[in-house]
Coordinates of C-alpha atoms and ligand atoms in Angstrom, one line a residue:
Chain A
M157 CA 9.5 15.5 18.5
R158 CA 5.9 16.5 18.6
A159 CA 3.0 14.7 16.0
L160 CA 0.1 14.7 16.0
T161 CA -1.5 11.0 17.2
W162 CA -4.2 8.9 16.8
H163 CA -6.5 7.4 19.7
G164 CA -10.0 6.3 18.5
K165 CA -12.7 8.1 17.1
H166 CA -13.0 11.1 17.0
D167 CA -9.9 11.3 19.4
V168 CA -6.2 12.5 17.7
R169 CA -3.6 14.6 19.9
M170 CA -0.1 16.7 20.0
E171 CA 1.9 14.2 21.9
T172 CA 5.4 14.6 22.0
V173 CA 6.7 10.6 21.0
P174 CA 11.2 9.9 19.9
D175 CA 12.3 11.6 16.9
P176 CA 11.9 8.9 13.9
K177 CA 15.1 7.2 13.1
I178 CA 17.8 5.9 9.2
V179 CA 16.7 2.2 9.8
N180 CA 17.1 0.8 6.6
P181 CA 20.0 2.2 3.9
R182 CA 17.8 3.9 1.6
D183 CA 15.8 6.4 4.5
A184 CA 15.7 9.2 5.1
I185 CA 14.4 11.9 7.4
I186 CA 12.8 14.7 6.5
K187 CA 12.4 17.7 8.4
I188 CA 8.4 18.5 8.3
T189 CA 7.7 22.1 7.2
S190 CA 4.2 22.2 5.9
T191 CA 1.7 19.0 6.1
A192 CA -1.8 19.2 5.1
I193 CA -4.9 17.4 6.4
C194 CA -6.6 15.3 3.5
G195 CA -9.8 14.3 2.9
S196 CA -9.2 11.1 3.1
D197 CA -7.6 10.8 7.3
L198 CA -11.2 11.7 8.1
H199 CA -11.8 8.1 6.9
L200 CA -9.4 7.4 10.5
Y201 CA -10.5 10.5 12.2
D202 CA -14.1 9.0 11.4
S203 CA -12.9 5.2 12.3
M204 CA -13.5 3.9 9.3
I205 CA -9.9 2.0 8.0
P206 CA -9.7 -1.3 9.9
S207 CA -6.2 -2.1 11.8
M208 CA -5.3 1.4 13.5
E209 CA -3.7 1.0 16.4
K210 CA -3.6 4.2 19.2
G211 CA -1.1 6.2 19.2
D212 CA -0.6 6.2 15.8
I213 CA 1.4 9.0 13.5
L214 CA -0.8 10.2 11.6
G215 CA -0.2 11.7 7.7
H216 CA 0.3 11.2 4.4
E217 CA 0.6 15.4 2.7
F218 CA 3.7 16.5 3.7
M219 CA 7.3 17.8 2.6
G220 CA 10.9 18.9 4.1
E221 CA 14.2 19.1 5.0
V222 CA 16.7 17.0 4.6
V223 CA 17.9 16.5 7.4
E224 CA 19.4 12.7 7.4
T225 CA 20.1 10.2 5.4
G226 CA 21.0 5.9 4.5
P227 CA 23.9 5.3 3.1
G228 CA 21.2 4.3 0.2
S229 CA 19.5 7.7 -0.2
T230 CA 20.9 10.2 -3.0
L231 CA 19.5 12.5 -1.2
R232 CA 21.3 15.2 0.3
K233 CA 21.0 17.7 3.5
G234 CA 19.7 21.0 3.6
Q235 CA 16.9 19.6 0.0
R236 CA 13.6 20.4 0.2
V237 CA 11.7 18.1 -1.5
V238 CA 7.8 16.7 -0.7
V239 CA 7.4 13.2 -0.4
P240 CA 4.7 10.9 -2.1
F241 CA 1.3 9.5 -0.1
V242 CA 2.6 6.4 -1.5
I243 CA 5.3 4.4 -0.6
A244 CA 7.7 2.7 -3.4
C245 CA 10.0 0.7 -4.0
G246 CA 11.3 1.4 -7.8
Q247 CA 11.9 -2.6 -9.1
C248 CA 9.6 -4.2 -8.2
F249 CA 7.2 -5.4 -11.2
H250 CA 4.7 -3.0 -10.3
C251 CA 7.0 -0.3 -9.6
S252 CA 8.7 -1.6 -13.7
K253 CA 5.4 -0.5 -15.0
Q254 CA 4.9 2.5 -13.3
Q255 CA 2.1 1.8 -11.2
F256 CA 3.7 2.7 -8.4
S257 CA 0.8 3.0 -5.6
G258 CA 0.7 -1.3 -6.8
C259 CA 5.0 -1.5 -5.6
E260 CA 5.3 -4.9 -4.2
N261 CA 8.4 -4.2 -1.6
S262 CA 7.2 -1.0 0.9
N263 CA 4.8 -3.0 3.2
P264 CA 6.1 -5.1 5.8
A265 CA 6.1 -8.9 5.3
E266 CA 3.8 -8.6 8.0
T267 CA 0.8 -5.8 7.0
Q268 CA 0.8 -7.5 4.1
D269 CA -2.5 -10.5 5.4
L270 CA -5.0 -8.7 6.0
G271 CA -4.3 -7.1 2.7
E272 CA -4.8 -9.9 0.9
I273 CA -7.3 -11.3 2.8
A274 CA -9.6 -8.3 2.1
Y275 CA -9.1 -7.6 -2.1
G276 CA -7.0 -10.3 -2.8
T277 CA -3.2 -9.0 -2.6
A278 CA -1.2 -7.2 -0.3
M279 CA -1.5 -3.2 -0.9
T280 CA 1.3 -0.3 -0.8
G281 CA 2.4 1.1 2.1
L282 CA 1.8 4.1 2.2
F283 CA 2.6 6.7 5.0
G284 CA 0.1 7.9 8.4
Y285 CA -2.5 5.2 6.9
S286 CA -3.1 2.0 9.4
H287 CA -1.7 -0.9 9.7
M288 CA -3.0 -3.3 6.9
T289 CA -0.8 -0.1 4.7
G290 CA 1.8 -0.6 6.6
G291 CA 1.9 1.0 10.0
Y292 CA 4.5 3.8 8.6
A293 CA 4.2 6.5 10.4
G294 CA 3.1 9.5 9.1
G295 CA 3.8 12.7 8.3
Q296 CA 2.1 15.3 11.0
A297 CA 4.6 15.3 13.2
E298 CA 8.6 17.4 13.4
Y299 CA 9.8 14.9 11.0
V300 CA 9.2 11.8 9.1
R301 CA 11.4 8.6 8.3
V302 CA 10.6 7.5 4.5
P303 CA 11.3 4.3 3.5
Y304 CA 13.3 4.3 -0.6
S305 CA 13.4 7.7 -0.6
D306 CA 16.3 7.8 -4.0
V307 CA 12.9 7.3 -5.6
G308 CA 9.9 9.1 -4.3
P309 CA 10.3 12.1 -2.8
I310 CA 11.1 15.0 -5.6
V311 CA 13.3 18.0 -4.6
I312 CA 12.2 21.4 -5.3
P313 CA 13.6 24.4 -6.9
D314 CA 14.7 27.3 -4.7
G315 CA 11.8 30.2 -5.7
L316 CA 9.0 27.7 -5.3
D317 CA 7.8 28.1 -1.9
D318 CA 6.0 25.1 -0.1
E319 CA 2.7 25.7 -1.1
Q320 CA 3.3 26.4 -4.4
V321 CA 4.2 22.4 -4.3
L322 CA 2.6 21.0 -0.9
F323 CA 0.2 19.0 -2.8
L324 CA 2.3 17.5 -5.8
S325 CA 1.9 15.0 -2.1
D326 CA -0.9 14.2 -2.9
I327 CA -3.6 15.4 -4.1
L328 CA -2.6 17.5 -7.4
P329 CA -1.1 14.4 -8.8
T330 CA -4.5 12.3 -8.0
G331 CA -6.8 15.4 -9.6
W332 CA -4.6 14.3 -12.5
M333 CA -4.5 10.7 -13.4
A334 CA -8.2 10.9 -12.0
A335 CA -8.5 13.0 -15.5
E336 CA -6.2 11.1 -17.3
N337 CA -8.0 7.6 -16.5
C338 CA -10.7 9.2 -19.0
Q339 CA -8.8 9.6 -21.8
I340 CA -10.3 13.4 -22.7
E341 CA -10.7 14.0 -26.6
P342 CA -11.4 16.9 -28.7
G343 CA -14.6 17.8 -27.9
D344 CA -14.5 15.7 -24.3
T345 CA -17.3 17.7 -22.5
V346 CA -15.7 15.3 -18.0
A347 CA -18.7 15.6 -15.0
V348 CA -16.7 15.0 -12.0
W349 CA -18.8 14.1 -9.1
G350 CA -17.4 16.0 -5.7
C351 CA -15.5 19.3 -6.0
G352 CA -13.6 18.8 -2.4
P353 CA -9.7 19.7 -3.0
V354 CA -9.5 16.2 -5.6
G355 CA -12.8 17.1 -7.8
L356 CA -10.6 20.4 -7.6
F357 CA -7.8 19.5 -9.0
S358 CA -9.6 17.4 -11.1
I359 CA -11.6 20.1 -12.7
Q360 CA -8.6 21.8 -13.2
S361 CA -6.7 19.0 -14.6
A362 CA -9.2 18.0 -17.1
L363 CA -9.4 21.0 -18.4
I364 CA -5.1 21.5 -19.3
Q365 CA -5.8 18.3 -21.0
G366 CA -8.0 19.6 -23.2
A367 CA -11.6 18.9 -22.1
H368 CA -14.0 21.0 -24.4
K369 CA -16.1 21.5 -21.0
V370 CA -16.8 20.4 -17.5
I371 CA -18.9 20.1 -15.6
A372 CA -19.2 20.0 -11.0
I373 CA -21.1 18.2 -8.9
D374 CA -21.5 19.3 -5.8
H375 CA -24.1 20.4 -2.5
H376 CA -21.4 23.3 -1.1
P377 CA -22.3 26.5 -2.5
R378 CA -18.6 27.8 -1.7
R379 CA -17.3 24.8 -3.1
L380 CA -19.3 24.7 -6.3
E381 CA -17.9 28.7 -6.4
L382 CA -14.5 27.4 -6.9
A383 CA -15.4 25.2 -9.3
K384 CA -16.9 27.8 -11.0
S385 CA -13.3 30.2 -10.5
L386 CA -11.8 27.2 -12.1
G387 CA -13.7 27.7 -15.0
A388 CA -17.3 24.5 -14.7
Q389 CA -19.7 24.3 -15.0
V390 CA -22.0 23.7 -12.1
I391 CA -24.6 21.5 -10.7
N392 CA -25.7 21.6 -7.1
Y393 CA -27.5 18.8 -6.9
H394 CA -29.9 20.0 -3.7
D395 CA -31.7 22.1 -6.7
V396 CA -31.5 19.8 -10.0
K397 CA -31.6 16.1 -10.5
V398 CA -28.6 15.6 -11.7
R399 CA -29.0 13.2 -14.7
E400 CA -31.4 15.5 -16.5
A401 CA -28.7 18.7 -16.2
L402 CA -26.6 16.0 -17.0
M403 CA -27.9 15.4 -20.4
A404 CA -30.1 18.5 -21.0
M405 CA -26.2 20.3 -20.6
T406 CA -24.8 17.3 -23.1
G407 CA -27.2 18.0 -25.8
G408 CA -28.8 14.4 -24.7
I409 CA -26.0 12.0 -25.5
G410 CA -24.0 12.8 -21.4
P411 CA -21.2 13.2 -20.4
D412 CA -18.4 11.5 -22.4
A413 CA -16.4 10.7 -19.4
C414 CA -17.6 11.3 -15.6
I415 CA -15.0 11.3 -12.6
D416 CA -16.2 9.8 -9.1
A417 CA -14.2 11.9 -6.5
V418 CA -16.7 11.1 -4.2
G419 CA -16.2 7.7 -3.3
M420 CA -17.7 5.9 -0.2
E421 CA -18.6 9.3 1.9
S422 CA -21.6 9.7 -0.6
H423 CA -24.1 11.6 2.3
G424 CA -21.8 11.7 4.9
F425 CA -19.7 9.8 6.9
S426 CA -22.1 7.3 8.3
I427 CA -21.6 3.6 10.0
D428 CA -22.8 1.9 6.7
N429 CA -19.6 3.0 5.6
V430 CA -17.0 1.2 8.0
V431 CA -14.9 -0.7 6.5
D432 CA -14.0 -3.7 8.4
A433 CA -11.9 -5.6 6.2
V434 CA -12.2 -9.1 8.1
K435 CA -15.8 -9.1 7.7
V436 CA -15.8 -7.8 4.1
A437 CA -15.3 -11.3 3.0
T438 CA -19.2 -12.2 4.3
R439 CA -20.7 -8.8 4.7
L440 CA -22.5 -7.0 1.7
G441 CA -23.0 -3.6 0.7
T442 CA -20.5 -1.4 3.1
D443 CA -18.9 0.8 1.4
R444 CA -21.8 3.8 -0.4
A445 CA -21.7 3.2 -4.0
H446 CA -24.9 6.5 -4.8
V447 CA -22.9 8.1 -6.6
L448 CA -20.7 5.4 -8.6
R449 CA -24.4 4.4 -9.4
E450 CA -25.0 7.7 -10.9
V451 CA -21.7 8.1 -12.5
L452 CA -22.9 5.1 -14.5
M453 CA -26.1 6.1 -15.0
A454 CA -25.5 8.9 -16.8
C455 CA -22.7 8.2 -18.9
R456 CA -22.7 8.6 -22.1
T457 CA -22.6 5.3 -24.6
G458 CA -19.7 3.8 -24.8
G459 CA -17.8 6.8 -22.4
R460 CA -15.6 6.7 -19.8
V461 CA -15.1 6.3 -15.7
S462 CA -12.5 7.2 -13.7
I463 CA -12.8 7.1 -9.9
P464 CA -10.4 8.4 -7.6
G465 CA -13.1 9.0 -4.9
V466 CA -12.4 6.4 -1.9
Y467 CA -14.2 2.3 -2.1
G468 CA -12.9 0.5 0.8
G469 CA -15.1 -2.6 1.3
V470 CA -18.2 -4.0 -0.5
G471 CA -20.9 -2.7 -3.2
D472 CA -24.6 -3.6 -4.0
K473 CA -26.8 -2.6 -6.5
I474 CA -23.8 -1.7 -8.9
P475 CA -26.2 -0.7 -11.7
I476 CA -23.7 -3.6 -14.1
G477 CA -26.5 -3.5 -16.8
A478 CA -25.4 0.1 -17.6
L479 CA -21.8 -0.3 -17.1
M480 CA -22.2 -3.3 -20.1
E481 CA -24.9 -2.2 -22.2
K482 CA -23.3 1.0 -22.8
G483 CA -20.0 -0.2 -22.9
L484 CA -18.5 2.1 -20.8
Q485 CA -14.5 2.5 -19.5
I486 CA -13.2 1.7 -15.7
R487 CA -10.8 3.1 -14.7
T488 CA -9.1 3.6 -11.3
G489 CA -7.3 3.0 -8.0
Q490 CA -4.4 5.0 -5.4
T491 CA -2.3 7.7 -7.3
H492 CA 0.4 6.5 -9.2
V493 CA 1.7 9.7 -7.8
H494 CA 5.9 9.6 -8.9
K495 CA 4.7 9.3 -12.0
Y496 CA 3.0 12.4 -12.2
L497 CA 5.7 14.6 -9.9
R498 CA 8.7 15.8 -12.6
P499 CA 5.2 17.0 -15.0
L500 CA 3.4 18.6 -12.5
L501 CA 6.5 19.9 -11.0
D502 CA 6.6 21.9 -14.0
L503 CA 3.6 22.8 -14.7
I504 CA 3.7 24.4 -11.9
G505 CA 7.3 26.4 -12.8
E506 CA 5.7 27.1 -15.3
G507 CA 2.4 28.8 -14.2
V508 CA 0.1 26.4 -15.6
I509 CA -1.4 25.1 -12.4
D510 CA -1.6 26.9 -9.4
T511 CA -2.9 24.8 -6.8
T512 CA -3.2 27.5 -3.9
F513 CA -6.4 28.9 -4.2
L514 CA -7.3 26.2 -2.0
I515 CA -6.0 26.5 0.7
S516 CA -8.3 28.0 3.4
H517 CA -6.7 27.8 6.7
R518 CA -3.2 27.7 7.9
L519 CA -2.5 26.1 11.3
P520 CA 0.9 26.0 13.8
L521 CA 1.1 22.3 13.6
E522 CA 0.5 22.0 17.4
R523 CA -3.3 23.1 16.5
A524 CA -3.5 20.2 14.6
P525 CA -7.0 18.1 16.2
D526 CA -8.5 22.0 15.7
G527 CA -7.7 21.1 11.8
Y528 CA -9.3 17.9 12.1
K529 CA -12.2 19.2 14.1
M530 CA -13.2 22.3 11.6
F531 CA -12.3 20.0 8.7
K532 CA -14.7 17.7 9.6
E533 CA -18.0 19.4 10.3
D534 CA -18.0 22.3 7.7
Q535 CA -16.9 20.8 5.2
N536 CA -18.3 24.2 2.8
T537 CA -15.6 26.7 3.8
V538 CA -12.8 24.5 4.8
T539 CA -11.3 24.1 1.6
K540 CA -7.7 22.8 2.5
V541 CA -6.1 23.2 6.2
V542 CA -1.4 23.0 6.1
L543 CA -0.5 22.4 9.7
K544 CA 2.9 24.5 10.1
P545 CA 5.2 22.7 12.4
D546 CA 7.7 25.8 12.6
W547 CA 4.8 28.3 13.7
E548 CA 4.7 28.0 16.7
K549 CA 8.6 27.9 17.8
E550 CA 8.1 30.9 16.5
A551 CA 5.9 32.1 18.1
A552 CA 7.7 31.0 21.7
Chain W
M123 CA 12.2 -34.4 -0.4
S124 CA 12.2 -36.4 -3.7
D125 CA 9.2 -38.2 -3.1
E126 CA 6.6 -39.7 -5.8
S127 CA 3.8 -37.8 -4.0
I128 CA 5.0 -35.1 -3.8
A129 CA 6.4 -35.7 -8.1
R130 CA 3.3 -36.2 -9.0
A131 CA 1.4 -33.2 -7.4
L132 CA 4.0 -30.9 -9.3
Q133 CA 2.8 -32.4 -12.6
S134 CA -0.3 -31.4 -12.0
D135 CA -1.9 -28.8 -12.6
A136 CA -3.8 -27.4 -9.7
P137 CA -0.5 -25.5 -7.6
L138 CA 0.7 -27.3 -4.6
T139 CA -0.2 -24.6 -3.1
A140 CA -4.1 -25.4 -3.8
A141 CA -5.7 -25.8 0.3
V142 CA -6.3 -29.0 -1.3
R143 CA -4.5 -30.6 -3.0
Q144 CA -1.4 -29.9 -0.8
R145 CA -3.7 -32.0 2.2
D146 CA -3.2 -34.9 -0.3
V147 CA -0.1 -34.8 -0.5
A148 CA 0.2 -34.1 3.3
N149 CA -0.9 -37.4 3.6
A150 CA 0.8 -39.2 1.9
V151 CA 4.3 -37.9 2.9
A152 CA 3.7 -38.7 6.3
E153 CA 2.3 -42.5 5.4
E154 CA 5.9 -42.1 3.7
R155 CA 8.2 -41.3 6.4
G156 CA 6.3 -42.9 8.5
W157 CA 5.4 -39.4 10.7
H158 CA 2.2 -39.6 12.9
E159 CA 1.1 -36.8 10.4
A160 CA 2.4 -34.0 8.5
A161 CA 1.8 -30.7 7.6
L162 CA 2.6 -29.6 4.8
V163 CA 2.9 -25.1 3.2
G164 CA 3.7 -24.2 -0.3
R165 CA 3.4 -20.7 -1.8
T166 CA 4.7 -19.5 -5.2
I167 CA 6.0 -16.2 -5.9
T168 CA 7.0 -13.8 -9.4
I169 CA 10.5 -11.8 -8.8
N170 CA 12.1 -9.3 -10.7
R171 CA 15.4 -10.7 -11.3
P172 CA 17.1 -13.9 -12.9
R173 CA 17.0 -17.6 -11.8
A174 CA 20.6 -17.7 -11.8
E175 CA 20.9 -15.7 -9.9
L176 CA 18.6 -15.9 -7.2
Y177 CA 19.4 -20.5 -7.1
A178 CA 23.2 -18.5 -6.1
F179 CA 21.5 -16.8 -3.5
W180 CA 19.6 -19.4 -2.4
R181 CA 22.1 -22.2 -3.0
D182 CA 24.6 -20.5 -0.2
F183 CA 22.3 -22.1 2.2
R184 CA 23.7 -18.9 4.4
N185 CA 21.6 -16.5 3.5
L186 CA 18.9 -17.8 4.0
A187 CA 19.0 -16.2 7.3
L188 CA 18.8 -12.2 6.1
F189 CA 15.3 -13.1 5.6
M190 CA 14.1 -16.1 6.8
E191 CA 12.7 -14.5 10.3
N192 CA 12.8 -17.2 12.4
V193 CA 16.4 -18.5 11.8
E194 CA 19.5 -17.5 13.6
R195 CA 21.8 -19.0 11.5
V196 CA 22.2 -21.4 9.2
T197 CA 26.6 -23.4 9.1
P198 CA 27.5 -25.0 6.1
G199 CA 28.8 -28.6 6.7
D200 CA 30.5 -30.9 3.9
D201 CA 28.5 -30.3 0.3
R202 CA 25.3 -31.2 1.2
R203 CA 25.1 -31.2 5.4
S204 CA 24.7 -27.8 6.8
H205 CA 23.6 -26.9 10.5
W206 CA 20.6 -25.0 11.5
V207 CA 19.9 -23.0 14.4
V208 CA 16.0 -21.2 14.7
R209 CA 14.9 -19.1 17.4
A210 CA 12.3 -20.9 19.4
P211 CA 10.2 -18.8 22.0
A212 CA 11.6 -18.7 25.4
G213 CA 15.5 -17.7 24.5
R214 CA 15.7 -21.2 23.1
T215 CA 16.6 -22.7 20.0
V216 CA 16.1 -25.7 17.5
E217 CA 18.4 -27.2 15.9
W218 CA 19.4 -29.6 13.6
D219 CA 21.8 -30.9 10.3
S220 CA 20.0 -30.2 7.2
I221 CA 20.7 -32.9 3.5
L222 CA 20.4 -31.8 1.0
T223 CA 18.3 -34.5 -1.3
E224 CA 18.5 -33.4 -4.6
E225 CA 19.2 -30.3 -7.1
V226 CA 19.2 -29.4 -10.4
E227 CA 20.7 -26.0 -11.0
N228 CA 19.6 -23.3 -11.3
E229 CA 15.5 -25.5 -11.2
L230 CA 15.3 -26.5 -8.1
L231 CA 16.6 -27.3 -4.8
A232 CA 15.6 -30.1 -2.4
W233 CA 16.5 -30.9 1.4
E234 CA 15.4 -32.8 4.2
S235 CA 16.2 -33.1 7.7
A236 CA 19.0 -35.4 9.1
E237 CA 17.6 -38.8 12.1
G238 CA 18.2 -37.2 15.3
A239 CA 16.3 -33.8 14.3
D240 CA 14.3 -31.8 16.9
I241 CA 11.3 -30.8 14.2
K242 CA 11.5 -33.9 11.4
N243 CA 11.3 -31.3 8.0
A244 CA 12.2 -30.9 4.6
G245 CA 11.3 -28.6 1.7
R246 CA 12.1 -28.1 -1.9
I247 CA 11.9 -25.3 -3.7
E248 CA 11.8 -24.4 -7.1
F249 CA 13.4 -22.0 -9.7
R250 CA 10.9 -21.4 -13.6
D251 CA 10.7 -18.3 -15.2
A252 CA 8.2 -15.9 -15.1
P253 CA 6.6 -15.2 -18.5
P254 CA 9.3 -12.7 -20.7
G255 CA 10.5 -10.0 -18.6
R256 CA 8.9 -10.7 -15.4
G257 CA 11.7 -12.5 -13.6
T258 CA 11.5 -16.1 -12.0
Q259 CA 8.5 -17.9 -9.6
I260 CA 9.0 -19.5 -6.7
T261 CA 7.1 -22.5 -5.1
A262 CA 8.6 -23.2 -2.0
T263 CA 6.8 -25.5 -0.2
I264 CA 7.8 -27.4 3.4
V265 CA 7.0 -30.3 4.8
Y266 CA 7.7 -30.9 8.8
E267 CA 5.4 -33.3 11.8
P268 CA 3.9 -31.7 13.8
L269 CA 5.1 -32.0 17.6
G270 CA 3.1 -32.7 21.1
G271 CA 3.7 -31.4 23.9
D272 CA 6.7 -29.5 25.3
L273 CA 8.4 -29.3 22.0
G274 CA 5.6 -29.5 19.9
K275 CA 3.5 -25.8 21.7
L276 CA 7.4 -23.9 20.8
V277 CA 7.1 -25.6 16.8
A278 CA 3.3 -24.2 16.6
K279 CA 4.9 -20.9 17.8
L280 CA 8.0 -20.9 15.5
F281 CA 5.5 -21.4 12.6
Q282 CA 3.3 -18.5 13.6
K283 CA 0.4 -21.3 14.0
E284 CA -0.7 -20.3 11.1
P285 CA 2.7 -22.3 9.3
K286 CA 1.0 -20.4 4.8
I287 CA 1.1 -17.0 6.9
Q288 CA 4.0 -17.4 8.8
A289 CA 5.7 -18.7 4.1
R290 CA 4.1 -16.4 3.3
R291 CA 5.4 -13.7 5.0
E292 CA 9.7 -15.7 4.7
L293 CA 9.3 -15.7 0.7
R294 CA 8.2 -12.1 1.1
R295 CA 10.9 -10.4 3.2
F296 CA 13.3 -13.3 0.4
K297 CA 11.9 -10.7 -2.2
Q298 CA 11.9 -7.9 -0.7
L299 CA 15.8 -8.3 -0.2
I300 CA 16.7 -9.2 -3.8
E301 CA 14.6 -6.6 -5.7
T302 CA 16.0 -3.6 -2.9
G303 CA 18.2 -4.6 -1.1
E304 CA 16.2 -4.4 2.2
I305 CA 14.1 -5.3 3.8
S306 CA 11.1 -2.7 4.2
T307 CA 9.6 -2.2 7.8
A308 CA 7.4 0.2 9.8
K309 CA 9.1 -1.2 13.1
T310 CA 10.4 2.4 14.5
S311 CA 9.5 1.3 18.2
D312 CA 11.7 4.2 18.7
A313 CA 8.7 6.2 16.8
A314 CA 6.0 4.9 19.6
P315 CA 4.4 7.5 21.9
Q316 CA 6.4 8.6 25.2
G317 CA 3.8 6.9 28.2
Ligands
ZN183 ZN1 -4.9 11.8 0.5
ZN184 ZN1 8.2 -1.7 -5.2

């Protein structure tokens, strides 16, 4: 099959690789019909994530058609499914608490060691996201092997096309959980740092979940326009001081809840963002925590802080005094995708949520390397790239 | 491995899995047994299943080959004796008889290698209820005599240089198998790029 493989910093290639096979009883093989490039794929593209190996197949936002099933799979050939980027077994303690991104079993035993060193606990398996998270082949390919296929994938009813449901795989539930972590109450103002895909879906979700007002912060004009079109008021941080503006817009109190949808990328990618998990224990300040600092300073007393933005190592100069003195609550974590699939699919079906506005580019899978380059270099206009394996075939 | 030293260690609140305690206990074990040295590995894991189920699975020693990476097979002899065949590097195998030295149903299994074993070793696995609704806590403790020479190198490789890591991985695989019915893997050598 054809697949996008990682070879090093800013070096991803389309290659011919063997087709995946059923390995375990609960596996299924999915023929990919649509896959997207996620903002966090850029961390891999920029070589910021340790334990990548040459030839790794990327991609963790994908959907497709079931073409093969193991004896333990509950899927049937021909079904259309969206697959969560988090791989979860459904049977461990964390899964039983619906904390799917904490699944204890999906990361193979031999790839759990690094997580234990870096985070004090093993990480959960993820598709196409380094060997620290299991070394699973990703979905920017023609086919993908899906473990625990009786637990993760959600079957899509006829009548909904790929682009309406693709983002259930990652960024939509991620934005939704980010808003849910704000525990929104009537009258609340929610501030969202970062208007990338997750930030935009956080805005949309916060409004659906009952926020009185959402304030979006970014500097890309196109992204701020999209935030506005969703109903947010906006702050361009190039023009004004963020905290002062937020105080003015919230009657001098500060936002009730704040979402950091930027993470370690704040101020762009740079070498001091490098997360070397082995050195993390001894080296301070690997992650740029600029946004998190601003969030903690701006949030109102007794407010809630939600962090969907990815941090990977250790941060310094965190205003822990503000955190404690103001009695802030912090909630964070990789998304428990499985938990949100059904309710969000329903909201899409009812027309309450439409995510297609985000797609700026559609490319054949064969042009995935161009997609990465565009996304990396122009984050203003390239809001989301969707790749279609079928397209080159149709053209051929 | 019903030694006093280990029993003492287990009574302590500081778990046997802590490295400092492990060193103390290993020294005591070596002294008691007349080994020139003892390496000890301890590890605790929580498994989301009832104690009796886990105990029964482990008590049928044949099952151990299902999740222990290097164990080719365990053949039960009589009720207390079993024969272990362990894969070693370079296509070799190491074998020994293991004797059950202690058994408390649903609580404890302890064993020790019989006279003349290629690798002198002893182990102990304890089953305790986890807090309500969380299944069972298992603590595995294994001691063995590190050897010099060719066989020593082989043994070191067998325990992957870092026996702690090996033990952790074995218990992880046990947990995966029991909780999910399969051992998770991303090894699809077939899916690696060609050329
Ligand atoms: Zn993602
Ligand atoms: Zn699980």
